[in-house]
mmCIF file of C-alpha atoms and ligand atoms in Angstrom:
data_model
loop_
_atom_site.group_PDB
_atom_site.id
_atom_site.type_symbol
_atom_site.label_atom_id
_atom_site.label_comp_id
_atom_site.label_asym_id
_atom_site.label_seq_id
_atom_site.Cartn_x
_atom_site.Cartn_y
_atom_site.Cartn_z
ATOM 1 C CA MET A 1 0.000 0.000 0.000
ATOM 2 C CA TYR A 2 1.441 3.350 -1.060
ATOM 3 C CA SER A 3 0.155 6.701 0.183
ATOM 4 C CA ILE A 4 -0.279 9.239 -2.591
ATOM 5 C CA ALA A 5 -0.866 12.970 -2.071
ATOM 6 C CA VAL A 6 -3.108 14.162 -4.889
ATOM 7 C CA PHE A 7 -3.161 17.766 -6.141
ATOM 8 C CA PRO A 8 -5.874 18.151 -8.807
ATOM 9 C CA GLY A 9 -5.182 21.916 -8.941
ATOM 10 C CA ASP A 10 -6.961 24.129 -11.436
ATOM 11 C CA GLY A 11 -8.544 24.189 -14.897
ATOM 12 C CA ILE A 12 -8.162 20.963 -16.843
ATOM 13 C CA GLY A 13 -6.137 19.617 -13.895
ATOM 14 C CA THR A 14 -9.306 18.739 -11.998
ATOM 15 C CA GLU A 15 -10.783 17.114 -15.132
ATOM 16 C CA ILE A 16 -7.858 14.821 -15.932
ATOM 17 C CA MET A 17 -7.072 13.798 -12.363
ATOM 18 C CA THR A 18 -10.337 11.895 -11.775
ATOM 19 C CA PRO A 19 -9.928 9.395 -14.670
ATOM 20 C CA CYS A 20 -6.214 9.107 -13.899
ATOM 21 C CA LEU A 21 -6.916 7.967 -10.334
ATOM 22 C CA GLU A 22 -9.537 5.498 -11.579
ATOM 23 C CA LEU A 23 -7.024 4.112 -14.058
ATOM 24 C CA LEU A 24 -4.265 3.817 -11.462
ATOM 25 C CA HIS A 25 -6.540 1.996 -9.011
ATOM 26 C CA ARG A 26 -7.765 -0.313 -11.767
ATOM 27 C CA ALA A 27 -4.238 -1.135 -12.962
ATOM 28 C CA CYS A 28 -3.181 -1.974 -9.391
ATOM 29 C CA GLU A 29 -6.290 -4.091 -8.918
ATOM 30 C CA ARG A 30 -5.549 -6.071 -12.085
ATOM 31 C CA VAL A 31 -1.921 -6.690 -11.111
ATOM 32 C CA GLY A 32 -2.790 -7.548 -7.497
ATOM 33 C CA ASN A 33 -0.815 -7.177 -4.264
ATOM 34 C CA ILE A 34 -0.516 -3.434 -4.698
ATOM 35 C CA ALA A 35 -2.880 -0.628 -3.711
ATOM 36 C CA LEU A 36 -2.804 3.153 -3.585
ATOM 37 C CA LEU A 37 -4.214 5.120 -0.672
ATOM 38 C CA THR A 38 -4.923 8.504 -2.248
ATOM 39 C CA GLU A 39 -5.655 11.763 -0.413
ATOM 40 C CA GLU A 40 -6.762 14.841 -2.352
ATOM 41 C CA VAL A 41 -5.448 18.156 -1.088
ATOM 42 C CA PRO A 42 -6.052 21.755 -2.211
ATOM 43 C CA ALA A 43 -3.415 23.973 -3.831
ATOM 44 C CA GLY A 44 -3.337 26.354 -6.776
ATOM 45 C CA ALA A 45 -5.214 29.441 -7.898
ATOM 46 C CA ARG A 46 -8.636 28.301 -6.678
ATOM 47 C CA ALA A 47 -7.168 27.396 -3.279
ATOM 48 C CA TYR A 48 -5.651 30.883 -3.133
ATOM 49 C CA ARG A 49 -9.029 32.486 -3.823
ATOM 50 C CA GLU A 50 -11.032 30.232 -1.516
ATOM 51 C CA LEU A 51 -8.582 29.527 1.311
ATOM 52 C CA GLY A 52 -6.219 32.487 1.087
ATOM 53 C CA SER A 53 -3.202 30.264 0.425
ATOM 54 C CA ALA A 54 -1.938 28.805 -2.860
ATOM 55 C CA LEU A 55 -0.135 26.012 -1.020
ATOM 56 C CA PRO A 56 -1.748 25.503 2.417
ATOM 57 C CA GLU A 57 0.518 24.153 5.138
ATOM 58 C CA SER A 58 -1.891 21.231 5.722
ATOM 59 C CA SER A 59 -1.523 20.214 2.036
ATOM 60 C CA MET A 60 2.255 20.457 2.345
ATOM 61 C CA GLN A 61 2.193 18.160 5.392
ATOM 62 C CA VAL A 62 0.212 15.515 3.473
ATOM 63 C CA ALA A 63 2.650 15.840 0.540
ATOM 64 C CA LYS A 64 5.711 15.461 2.769
ATOM 65 C CA ALA A 65 4.318 12.401 4.531
ATOM 66 C CA ALA A 66 3.221 10.622 1.317
ATOM 67 C CA ASP A 67 5.188 7.982 -0.613
ATOM 68 C CA ALA A 68 4.657 10.023 -3.794
ATOM 69 C CA ILE A 69 2.851 13.136 -5.012
ATOM 70 C CA LEU A 70 0.579 13.230 -8.041
ATOM 71 C CA LEU A 71 -0.189 16.674 -9.438
ATOM 72 C CA ALA A 72 -2.359 17.655 -12.409
ATOM 73 C CA ALA A 73 -2.013 21.376 -13.195
ATOM 74 C CA MET A 74 -2.123 24.664 -11.316
ATOM 75 C CA GLY A 75 -2.704 28.294 -12.177
ATOM 76 C CA ASP A 76 -5.386 30.526 -13.647
ATOM 77 C CA PRO A 77 -4.549 33.823 -15.337
ATOM 78 C CA ALA A 78 -7.828 35.237 -13.980
ATOM 79 C CA ILE A 79 -6.659 34.803 -10.354
ATOM 80 C CA ARG A 80 -3.402 36.597 -9.496
ATOM 81 C CA TYR A 81 -1.342 37.842 -6.581
ATOM 82 C CA GLU A 82 -1.669 41.522 -5.752
ATOM 83 C CA ASP A 83 1.514 42.349 -7.727
ATOM 84 C CA GLY A 84 -0.092 40.859 -10.857
ATOM 85 C CA THR A 85 2.018 37.674 -11.037
ATOM 86 C CA GLU A 86 0.369 34.297 -11.614
ATOM 87 C CA ILE A 87 -0.117 31.667 -8.942
ATOM 88 C CA THR A 88 2.389 28.851 -9.471
ATOM 89 C CA PRO A 89 2.768 26.801 -6.270
ATOM 90 C CA GLN A 90 4.018 23.863 -8.366
ATOM 91 C CA ILE A 91 7.305 25.791 -8.692
ATOM 92 C CA GLN A 92 7.353 26.455 -4.926
ATOM 93 C CA LEU A 93 6.822 22.734 -4.308
ATOM 94 C CA ARG A 94 9.995 21.929 -6.299
ATOM 95 C CA PHE A 95 12.010 24.335 -4.141
ATOM 96 C CA ASP A 96 10.505 23.238 -0.807
ATOM 97 C CA LEU A 97 11.033 19.529 -1.498
ATOM 98 C CA GLU A 98 14.322 20.073 -3.369
ATOM 99 C CA LEU A 99 13.150 18.261 -6.490
ATOM 100 C CA TYR A 100 16.236 18.991 -8.567
ATOM 101 C CA ALA A 101 15.758 16.520 -11.454
ATOM 102 C CA GLY A 102 12.862 17.215 -13.826
ATOM 103 C CA ILE A 103 12.519 14.052 -15.921
ATOM 104 C CA ARG A 104 10.693 14.699 -19.205
ATOM 105 C CA PRO A 105 10.401 11.684 -21.477
ATOM 106 C CA ILE A 106 9.627 12.474 -25.121
ATOM 107 C CA ARG A 107 8.504 9.291 -26.873
ATOM 108 C CA SER A 108 6.529 8.967 -30.106
ATOM 109 C CA ILE A 109 3.374 6.994 -29.371
ATOM 110 C CA PRO A 110 2.671 4.788 -32.414
ATOM 111 C CA GLY A 111 -0.483 6.069 -34.106
ATOM 112 C CA VAL A 112 -0.144 9.636 -32.827
ATOM 113 C CA PRO A 113 0.993 11.884 -35.682
ATOM 114 C CA GLY A 114 3.762 14.382 -34.964
ATOM 115 C CA PRO A 115 4.716 17.352 -37.164
ATOM 116 C CA LEU A 116 7.825 15.732 -38.756
ATOM 117 C CA SER A 117 7.341 13.900 -42.064
ATOM 118 C CA ASP A 118 10.644 11.952 -41.828
ATOM 119 C CA SER A 119 9.811 8.286 -41.094
ATOM 120 C CA ARG A 120 12.553 8.225 -38.426
ATOM 121 C CA ALA A 121 10.345 10.490 -36.300
ATOM 122 C CA LYS A 122 8.501 7.308 -35.256
ATOM 123 C CA ALA A 123 11.673 6.359 -33.354
ATOM 124 C CA ILE A 124 11.802 9.507 -31.220
ATOM 125 C CA ASP A 125 12.486 8.318 -27.692
ATOM 126 C CA PHE A 126 14.602 10.583 -25.534
ATOM 127 C CA VAL A 127 14.488 12.053 -22.054
ATOM 128 C CA LEU A 128 15.203 15.654 -21.253
ATOM 129 C CA VAL A 129 16.391 16.124 -17.680
ATOM 130 C CA ARG A 130 15.635 19.661 -16.576
ATOM 131 C CA GLU A 131 17.420 20.933 -13.473
ATOM 132 C CA SER A 132 14.508 22.242 -11.433
ATOM 133 C CA VAL A 133 15.589 24.194 -8.338
ATOM 134 C CA GLU A 134 18.214 26.626 -9.564
ATOM 135 C CA GLY A 135 19.447 28.031 -12.894
ATOM 136 C CA LEU A 136 17.497 31.142 -13.857
ATOM 137 C CA PHE A 137 14.565 29.993 -11.700
ATOM 138 C CA ALA A 138 16.738 30.499 -8.586
ATOM 139 C CA SER A 139 15.612 34.072 -9.055
ATOM 140 C CA TYR A 140 11.928 33.074 -8.696
ATOM 141 C CA GLY A 141 10.290 35.721 -6.498
ATOM 142 C CA LYS A 142 13.581 37.628 -6.149
ATOM 143 C CA GLY A 143 13.781 39.647 -9.369
ATOM 144 C CA ALA A 144 14.223 43.385 -8.888
ATOM 145 C CA ILE A 145 13.420 46.509 -10.844
ATOM 146 C CA ILE A 146 15.863 49.240 -9.885
ATOM 147 C CA ASP A 147 14.730 52.898 -10.069
ATOM 148 C CA ASN A 148 12.389 52.011 -12.909
ATOM 149 C CA LYS A 149 15.553 51.939 -15.085
ATOM 150 C CA GLU A 150 16.722 48.308 -15.062
ATOM 151 C CA ALA A 151 15.596 44.856 -14.001
ATOM 152 C CA ARG A 152 17.778 42.024 -12.730
ATOM 153 C CA GLU A 153 17.428 38.254 -12.296
ATOM 154 C CA THR A 154 20.349 36.039 -11.252
ATOM 155 C CA LEU A 155 21.132 32.598 -12.662
ATOM 156 C CA LEU A 156 22.608 30.171 -10.128
ATOM 157 C CA ILE A 157 24.567 26.956 -10.707
ATOM 158 C CA THR A 158 25.900 25.112 -7.638
ATOM 159 C CA ARG A 159 28.275 22.162 -7.513
ATOM 160 C CA GLY A 160 26.057 20.319 -4.995
ATOM 161 C CA ILE A 161 22.868 20.324 -7.063
ATOM 162 C CA SER A 162 24.707 19.893 -10.392
ATOM 163 C CA GLU A 163 26.521 16.771 -9.195
ATOM 164 C CA LYS A 164 23.252 15.225 -7.973
ATOM 165 C CA LEU A 165 21.538 16.200 -11.232
ATOM 166 C CA PHE A 166 24.230 14.631 -13.426
ATOM 167 C CA LYS A 167 24.390 11.462 -11.309
ATOM 168 C CA ALA A 168 20.606 11.081 -11.608
ATOM 169 C CA SER A 169 20.859 11.657 -15.384
ATOM 170 C CA PHE A 170 23.628 9.105 -15.933
ATOM 171 C CA SER A 171 21.796 6.566 -13.751
ATOM 172 C CA LEU A 172 18.726 7.117 -15.892
ATOM 173 C CA ALA A 173 20.781 6.511 -19.067
ATOM 174 C CA GLU A 174 22.095 3.266 -17.525
ATOM 175 C CA SER A 175 18.622 2.120 -16.584
ATOM 176 C CA ARG A 176 17.293 2.909 -20.089
ATOM 177 C CA ARG A 177 20.161 0.907 -21.611
ATOM 178 C CA ARG A 178 19.331 -2.055 -19.333
ATOM 179 C CA LYS A 179 15.642 -1.944 -20.324
ATOM 180 C CA ARG A 180 16.468 -1.721 -24.046
ATOM 181 C CA ALA A 181 18.916 -4.634 -23.949
ATOM 182 C CA GLY A 182 18.079 -7.166 -26.665
ATOM 183 C CA LYS A 183 15.025 -5.176 -27.845
ATOM 184 C CA ASP A 184 16.370 -1.965 -29.332
ATOM 185 C CA SER A 185 19.765 -1.265 -30.883
ATOM 186 C CA ARG A 186 19.755 2.415 -29.890
ATOM 187 C CA LYS A 187 23.063 3.435 -28.287
ATOM 188 C CA ALA A 188 23.208 5.002 -24.846
ATOM 189 C CA ARG A 189 24.195 8.648 -25.015
ATOM 190 C CA MET A 190 24.269 11.597 -22.626
ATOM 191 C CA THR A 191 24.260 15.166 -23.907
ATOM 192 C CA CYS A 192 24.792 18.250 -21.771
ATOM 193 C CA ILE A 193 22.966 21.307 -23.161
ATOM 194 C CA ASP A 194 24.372 24.669 -22.135
ATOM 195 C CA LYS A 195 25.690 28.034 -23.302
ATOM 196 C CA ALA A 196 29.241 27.524 -22.044
ATOM 197 C CA ASN A 197 30.735 29.620 -24.831
ATOM 198 C CA VAL A 198 29.244 32.796 -23.380
ATOM 199 C CA PHE A 199 28.485 32.334 -19.678
ATOM 200 C CA THR A 200 30.821 31.377 -16.826
ATOM 201 C CA ALA A 201 27.975 29.642 -14.981
ATOM 202 C CA PHE A 202 27.452 27.288 -17.929
ATOM 203 C CA ALA A 203 31.182 26.619 -18.300
ATOM 204 C CA PHE A 204 31.093 25.523 -14.637
ATOM 205 C CA PHE A 205 27.962 23.415 -15.315
ATOM 206 C CA ARG A 206 29.735 21.655 -18.201
ATOM 207 C CA GLN A 207 32.936 21.150 -16.204
ATOM 208 C CA ILE A 208 30.987 19.350 -13.441
ATOM 209 C CA PHE A 209 29.125 17.338 -16.102
ATOM 210 C CA TYR A 210 32.387 15.880 -17.436
ATOM 211 C CA GLU A 211 33.714 15.266 -13.904
ATOM 212 C CA VAL A 212 30.635 13.134 -13.159
ATOM 213 C CA ALA A 213 30.755 11.489 -16.622
ATOM 214 C CA GLU A 214 34.157 9.976 -15.674
ATOM 215 C CA HIS A 215 32.349 7.621 -13.298
ATOM 216 C CA TYR A 216 29.934 6.179 -15.857
ATOM 217 C CA ASP A 217 30.307 3.996 -18.902
ATOM 218 C CA ILE A 218 27.939 6.148 -20.989
ATOM 219 C CA PRO A 219 29.247 8.149 -24.000
ATOM 220 C CA ALA A 220 28.945 11.819 -23.041
ATOM 221 C CA ASP A 221 28.909 14.903 -25.264
ATOM 222 C CA HIS A 222 27.637 18.463 -25.160
ATOM 223 C CA ALA A 223 25.870 21.022 -27.360
ATOM 224 C CA TYR A 224 24.927 24.671 -27.118
ATOM 225 C CA VAL A 225 21.255 25.291 -26.516
ATOM 226 C CA ASP A 226 20.820 27.225 -29.783
ATOM 227 C CA ILE A 227 22.110 24.448 -32.069
ATOM 228 C CA MET A 228 20.244 21.938 -29.917
ATOM 229 C CA SER A 229 16.946 23.651 -30.783
ATOM 230 C CA LEU A 230 17.769 23.026 -34.432
ATOM 231 C CA ASN A 231 18.954 19.443 -33.842
ATOM 232 C CA LEU A 232 15.783 18.603 -31.931
ATOM 233 C CA LEU A 233 13.798 19.558 -35.018
ATOM 234 C CA CYS A 234 16.117 17.975 -37.609
ATOM 235 C CA LYS A 235 17.304 14.751 -35.938
ATOM 236 C CA PRO A 236 15.615 14.197 -32.561
ATOM 237 C CA TRP A 237 15.824 10.390 -33.012
ATOM 238 C CA GLU A 238 19.611 10.569 -32.474
ATOM 239 C CA TYR A 239 19.346 11.517 -28.799
ATOM 240 C CA ASP A 240 18.943 9.384 -25.706
ATOM 241 C CA VAL A 241 19.265 11.413 -22.476
ATOM 242 C CA MET A 242 19.880 15.157 -22.360
ATOM 243 C CA VAL A 243 20.487 17.253 -19.288
ATOM 244 C CA THR A 244 20.184 21.006 -19.014
ATOM 245 C CA GLU A 245 19.603 24.088 -16.891
ATOM 246 C CA ASN A 246 16.133 24.986 -15.597
ATOM 247 C CA MET A 247 15.083 27.706 -18.082
ATOM 248 C CA PHE A 248 16.551 25.929 -21.117
ATOM 249 C CA GLY A 249 14.760 22.753 -19.985
ATOM 250 C CA ASP A 250 11.493 24.637 -19.586
ATOM 251 C CA ILE A 251 11.669 25.808 -23.196
ATOM 252 C CA LEU A 252 13.109 22.677 -24.825
ATOM 253 C CA SER A 253 10.606 20.380 -23.142
ATOM 254 C CA ASP A 254 7.734 22.210 -24.871
ATOM 255 C CA LEU A 255 9.612 21.793 -28.153
ATOM 256 C CA GLY A 256 9.923 18.092 -27.311
ATOM 257 C CA ALA A 257 6.183 17.827 -26.578
ATOM 258 C CA GLY A 258 5.512 19.417 -29.969
ATOM 259 C CA LEU A 259 7.559 16.673 -31.665
ATOM 260 C CA ILE A 260 5.249 13.940 -30.388
ATOM 261 C CA GLY A 261 1.839 15.529 -30.905
ATOM 262 C CA GLY A 262 1.483 18.260 -28.292
ATOM 263 C CA MET A 263 1.390 19.063 -24.593
ATOM 264 C CA GLY A 264 -1.271 16.434 -23.923
ATOM 265 C CA TYR A 265 1.244 13.647 -24.644
ATOM 266 C CA ALA A 266 4.179 14.779 -22.472
ATOM 267 C CA PRO A 267 4.426 13.376 -18.924
ATOM 268 C CA SER A 268 7.008 14.367 -16.325
ATOM 269 C CA ALA A 269 8.474 13.675 -12.909
ATOM 270 C CA ASP A 270 10.283 16.063 -10.557
ATOM 271 C CA ILE A 271 12.581 13.994 -8.409
ATOM 272 C CA GLY A 272 14.636 14.754 -5.312
ATOM 273 C CA ASP A 273 16.487 12.650 -2.754
ATOM 274 C CA ARG A 274 13.373 11.997 -0.632
ATOM 275 C CA HIS A 275 10.303 13.182 -2.501
ATOM 276 C CA ALA A 276 8.951 13.090 -6.045
ATOM 277 C CA VAL A 277 6.108 14.855 -7.853
ATOM 278 C CA PHE A 278 4.547 13.415 -11.023
ATOM 279 C CA GLN A 279 2.618 15.711 -13.328
ATOM 280 C CA PRO A 280 1.965 16.321 -17.023
ATOM 281 C CA CYS A 281 4.251 18.937 -18.640
ATOM 282 C CA HIS A 282 1.282 21.117 -19.546
ATOM 283 C CA GLY A 283 -0.464 23.729 -17.442
ATOM 284 C CA SER A 284 -4.118 24.225 -16.535
ATOM 285 C CA ALA A 285 -5.035 25.278 -20.131
ATOM 286 C CA PRO A 286 -7.846 27.692 -19.181
ATOM 287 C CA ASP A 287 -8.774 28.070 -22.868
ATOM 288 C CA ILE A 288 -10.143 24.514 -22.992
ATOM 289 C CA ALA A 289 -11.118 24.006 -19.326
ATOM 290 C CA GLY A 290 -14.707 22.891 -18.741
ATOM 291 C CA LYS A 291 -15.163 21.754 -22.345
ATOM 292 C CA ALA A 292 -14.108 18.101 -21.932
ATOM 293 C CA LEU A 293 -11.460 18.665 -24.633
ATOM 294 C CA ALA A 294 -8.375 17.989 -22.483
ATOM 295 C CA ASN A 295 -6.204 15.105 -23.559
ATOM 296 C CA PRO A 296 -5.522 13.063 -20.369
ATOM 297 C CA THR A 297 -2.692 10.971 -21.912
ATOM 298 C CA ALA A 298 0.167 12.959 -20.332
ATOM 299 C CA MET A 299 -1.579 12.653 -16.960
ATOM 300 C CA PHE A 300 -1.998 8.884 -17.368
ATOM 301 C CA LEU A 301 1.661 8.487 -18.367
ATOM 302 C CA SER A 302 2.733 10.613 -15.387
ATOM 303 C CA GLY A 303 0.789 8.190 -13.187
ATOM 304 C CA ALA A 304 2.675 5.322 -14.822
ATOM 305 C CA MET A 305 5.972 7.118 -14.149
ATOM 306 C CA MET A 306 4.955 7.372 -10.493
ATOM 307 C CA LEU A 307 4.373 3.610 -10.294
ATOM 308 C CA GLU A 308 7.691 2.973 -12.054
ATOM 309 C CA TRP A 309 9.514 5.236 -9.572
ATOM 310 C CA LEU A 310 7.840 3.457 -6.624
ATOM 311 C CA ALA A 311 8.849 0.144 -8.208
ATOM 312 C CA GLU A 312 12.524 1.207 -8.405
ATOM 313 C CA LYS A 313 12.536 2.674 -4.923
ATOM 314 C CA HIS A 314 10.840 -0.261 -3.210
ATOM 315 C CA ASN A 315 12.021 -2.980 -5.568
ATOM 316 C CA ASP A 316 8.372 -3.769 -6.215
ATOM 317 C CA ASP A 317 7.611 -5.870 -9.293
ATOM 318 C CA ASN A 318 3.869 -5.325 -8.893
ATOM 319 C CA ALA A 319 4.268 -1.554 -9.152
ATOM 320 C CA ARG A 320 6.439 -2.115 -12.235
ATOM 321 C CA LEU A 321 3.748 -4.304 -13.804
ATOM 322 C CA ALA A 322 1.007 -1.768 -13.065
ATOM 323 C CA ALA A 323 3.138 0.981 -14.667
ATOM 324 C CA GLY A 324 3.722 -1.220 -17.712
ATOM 325 C CA LEU A 325 0.014 -1.994 -17.956
ATOM 326 C CA ILE A 326 -0.902 1.710 -18.175
ATOM 327 C CA GLU A 327 1.841 2.457 -20.723
ATOM 328 C CA ARG A 328 0.844 -0.481 -22.924
ATOM 329 C CA ALA A 329 -2.825 0.490 -22.622
ATOM 330 C CA VAL A 330 -2.003 4.019 -23.839
ATOM 331 C CA ASP A 331 -0.032 2.594 -26.785
ATOM 332 C CA ALA A 332 -2.824 0.154 -27.625
ATOM 333 C CA ALA A 333 -5.469 2.912 -27.488
ATOM 334 C CA PHE A 334 -3.672 4.996 -30.130
ATOM 335 C CA ALA A 335 -2.102 2.189 -32.199
ATOM 336 C CA GLN A 336 -4.720 2.090 -34.977
ATOM 337 C CA GLY A 337 -4.436 5.822 -35.628
ATOM 338 C CA ASP A 338 -8.206 6.318 -35.339
ATOM 339 C CA LEU A 339 -8.171 7.983 -31.909
ATOM 340 C CA VAL A 340 -7.293 11.545 -32.872
ATOM 341 C CA THR A 341 -7.361 14.108 -30.085
ATOM 342 C CA ALA A 342 -8.799 17.597 -30.386
ATOM 343 C CA GLU A 343 -5.360 19.241 -30.154
ATOM 344 C CA LEU A 344 -4.422 17.354 -33.357
ATOM 345 C CA GLY A 345 -7.580 18.376 -35.169
ATOM 346 C CA GLY A 346 -9.603 15.282 -34.283
ATOM 347 C CA SER A 347 -12.727 14.882 -32.203
ATOM 348 C CA ALA A 348 -11.478 12.729 -29.316
ATOM 349 C CA GLY A 349 -11.628 14.555 -26.011
ATOM 350 C CA LEU A 350 -11.280 13.566 -22.375
ATOM 351 C CA ASP A 351 -14.028 10.912 -22.392
ATOM 352 C CA GLU A 352 -13.041 9.155 -25.621
ATOM 353 C CA VAL A 353 -9.359 8.886 -24.661
ATOM 354 C CA THR A 354 -10.251 7.733 -21.146
ATOM 355 C CA ARG A 355 -12.642 5.076 -22.486
ATOM 356 C CA ALA A 356 -10.077 3.758 -24.973
ATOM 357 C CA VAL A 357 -7.211 3.565 -22.464
ATOM 358 C CA SER A 358 -9.453 2.074 -19.728
ATOM 359 C CA HIS A 359 -10.629 -0.601 -22.137
ATOM 360 C CA HIS A 360 -7.048 -1.794 -22.630
ATOM 361 C CA VAL A 361 -6.177 -1.531 -18.924
ATOM 362 C CA ASN A 362 -9.128 -3.866 -18.368
ATOM 363 C CA THR A 363 -8.337 -6.340 -21.129
ATOM 364 C CA LEU A 364 -4.559 -6.557 -21.756
ATOM 365 C CA TYR A 365 -3.013 -9.774 -20.511
ATOM 366 C CA VAL A 366 -1.016 -8.800 -17.427
ATOM 367 C CA GLU A 367 0.842 -12.124 -17.734
ATOM 368 C CA LEU A 368 2.334 -10.993 -21.065
ATOM 369 C CA LEU A 369 3.716 -7.654 -19.848
HETATM 370 P P1 ATP B 1 1.497 27.243 -18.197
HETATM 371 O O1 ATP B 1 1.526 28.735 -18.414
HETATM 372 O O2 ATP B 1 1.518 26.831 -16.788
HETATM 373 O O3 ATP B 1 2.474 26.477 -19.040
HETATM 374 P P2 ATP B 1 -0.950 27.009 -19.838
HETATM 375 O O4 ATP B 1 -2.117 26.150 -19.555
HETATM 376 O O5 ATP B 1 -1.191 28.431 -20.113
HETATM 377 O O6 ATP B 1 0.053 26.740 -18.638
HETATM 378 P P3 ATP B 1 0.273 25.077 -21.507
HETATM 379 O O7 ATP B 1 -0.058 24.052 -20.567
HETATM 380 O O8 ATP B 1 1.677 25.243 -21.899
HETATM 381 O O9 ATP B 1 -0.199 26.499 -21.095
HETATM 382 O O10 ATP B 1 -0.645 24.783 -22.744
HETATM 383 C C1 ATP B 1 -0.676 25.590 -23.870
HETATM 384 C C2 ATP B 1 -1.910 25.229 -24.652
HETATM 385 O O11 ATP B 1 -1.818 23.874 -25.090
HETATM 386 C C3 ATP B 1 -3.175 25.274 -23.835
HETATM 387 O O12 ATP B 1 -3.684 26.572 -23.780
HETATM 388 C C4 ATP B 1 -4.069 24.292 -24.537
HETATM 389 O O13 ATP B 1 -4.725 24.881 -25.631
HETATM 390 C C5 ATP B 1 -3.090 23.247 -25.030
HETATM 391 N N1 ATP B 1 -3.028 22.120 -24.084
HETATM 392 C C6 ATP B 1 -2.267 22.009 -22.985
HETATM 393 N N2 ATP B 1 -2.491 20.857 -22.374
HETATM 394 C C7 ATP B 1 -3.417 20.197 -23.080
HETATM 395 C C8 ATP B 1 -4.097 18.939 -22.950
HETATM 396 N N3 ATP B 1 -3.846 18.100 -21.940
HETATM 397 N N4 ATP B 1 -4.992 18.611 -23.895
HETATM 398 C C9 ATP B 1 -5.264 19.406 -24.916
HETATM 399 N N5 ATP B 1 -4.683 20.610 -25.101
HETATM 400 C C10 ATP B 1 -3.774 21.004 -24.198
#
């Protein structure tokens, strides 16, 4: 039994969380000998308006005590702090729980069309690791406008966090190589994305990257963020694991989501030494909230990532099976190419995608996973 703190949040977050929890419970039930004890807690823009706090202390306590944290989406441009900034407690959560490694897998789901016509785009399968507690975001809430003449934000790179980030990234590359063994000839590769030609902080980041790389048997290289934006469009299938600073990761992960069909297909995990938050890469999408148009796939896959993380941490084969069941069910739902979501110009919304994925969670042979 794992305790899960659940943050439905705002906008489409509340819509996609309900079917995700149903799916997670059902997958655990089918596998057997694993159960999730979920507790929903308030946080986000609505919580700020109704309770006066975007991240109530009681919610934080539940999150800290839980085995894992599942989050949908937070924020609403219509509800803001007095200074006009948006409410983003999901960023605060990363700082408070020191979730330094933002894991963003970008994998083409067979049957989901992406924007690239090259047939190799079907083989896109990389992970972008976004450092998530420093970089330019270290300045979160600390930016200053001086005399109405200039504004300043400070980018921070520390040895402590960078070493942990790179170790987590190389371990991930090792684990991906182990899982691929015998099934996929793709070579393990680790790429550091920076701007070390211009900024001292990034030269330091890259130096630490190569120091850590010495301890792993994974081919390591580097690229500047500008050329990497081009490479991710022209040959994304050549990459395996990439690691980068917070702001660069924020931007490149949206580019990655675009490569595989859109924000509704990109899951993520923010991982620290003790805690981990699992949430789709997208936000609360107020433009489509309340219309049942949200694609819940990224939420479902984030739930699967949570089970996979619990499986690694607790050496639990049942959690691993339940994660695999959800992933396979997602693949099976889209495989024929006839389930086309609204963001890709089709008609399938929240209910259609949920029905299709649930059907496969209910019928796939767990024994064959
Ligand atoms: P944030 O500013 O926190 O990133 P946001 O909701 O304004 O949040 P994104 O999440 O980046 O922005 O989403 C951009 C747009 O992509 C949304 O406005 C919406 O139209 C679309 N989108 C995002 N998530 C989904 C989804 N799950 N299903 C369908 N469309 C989505």
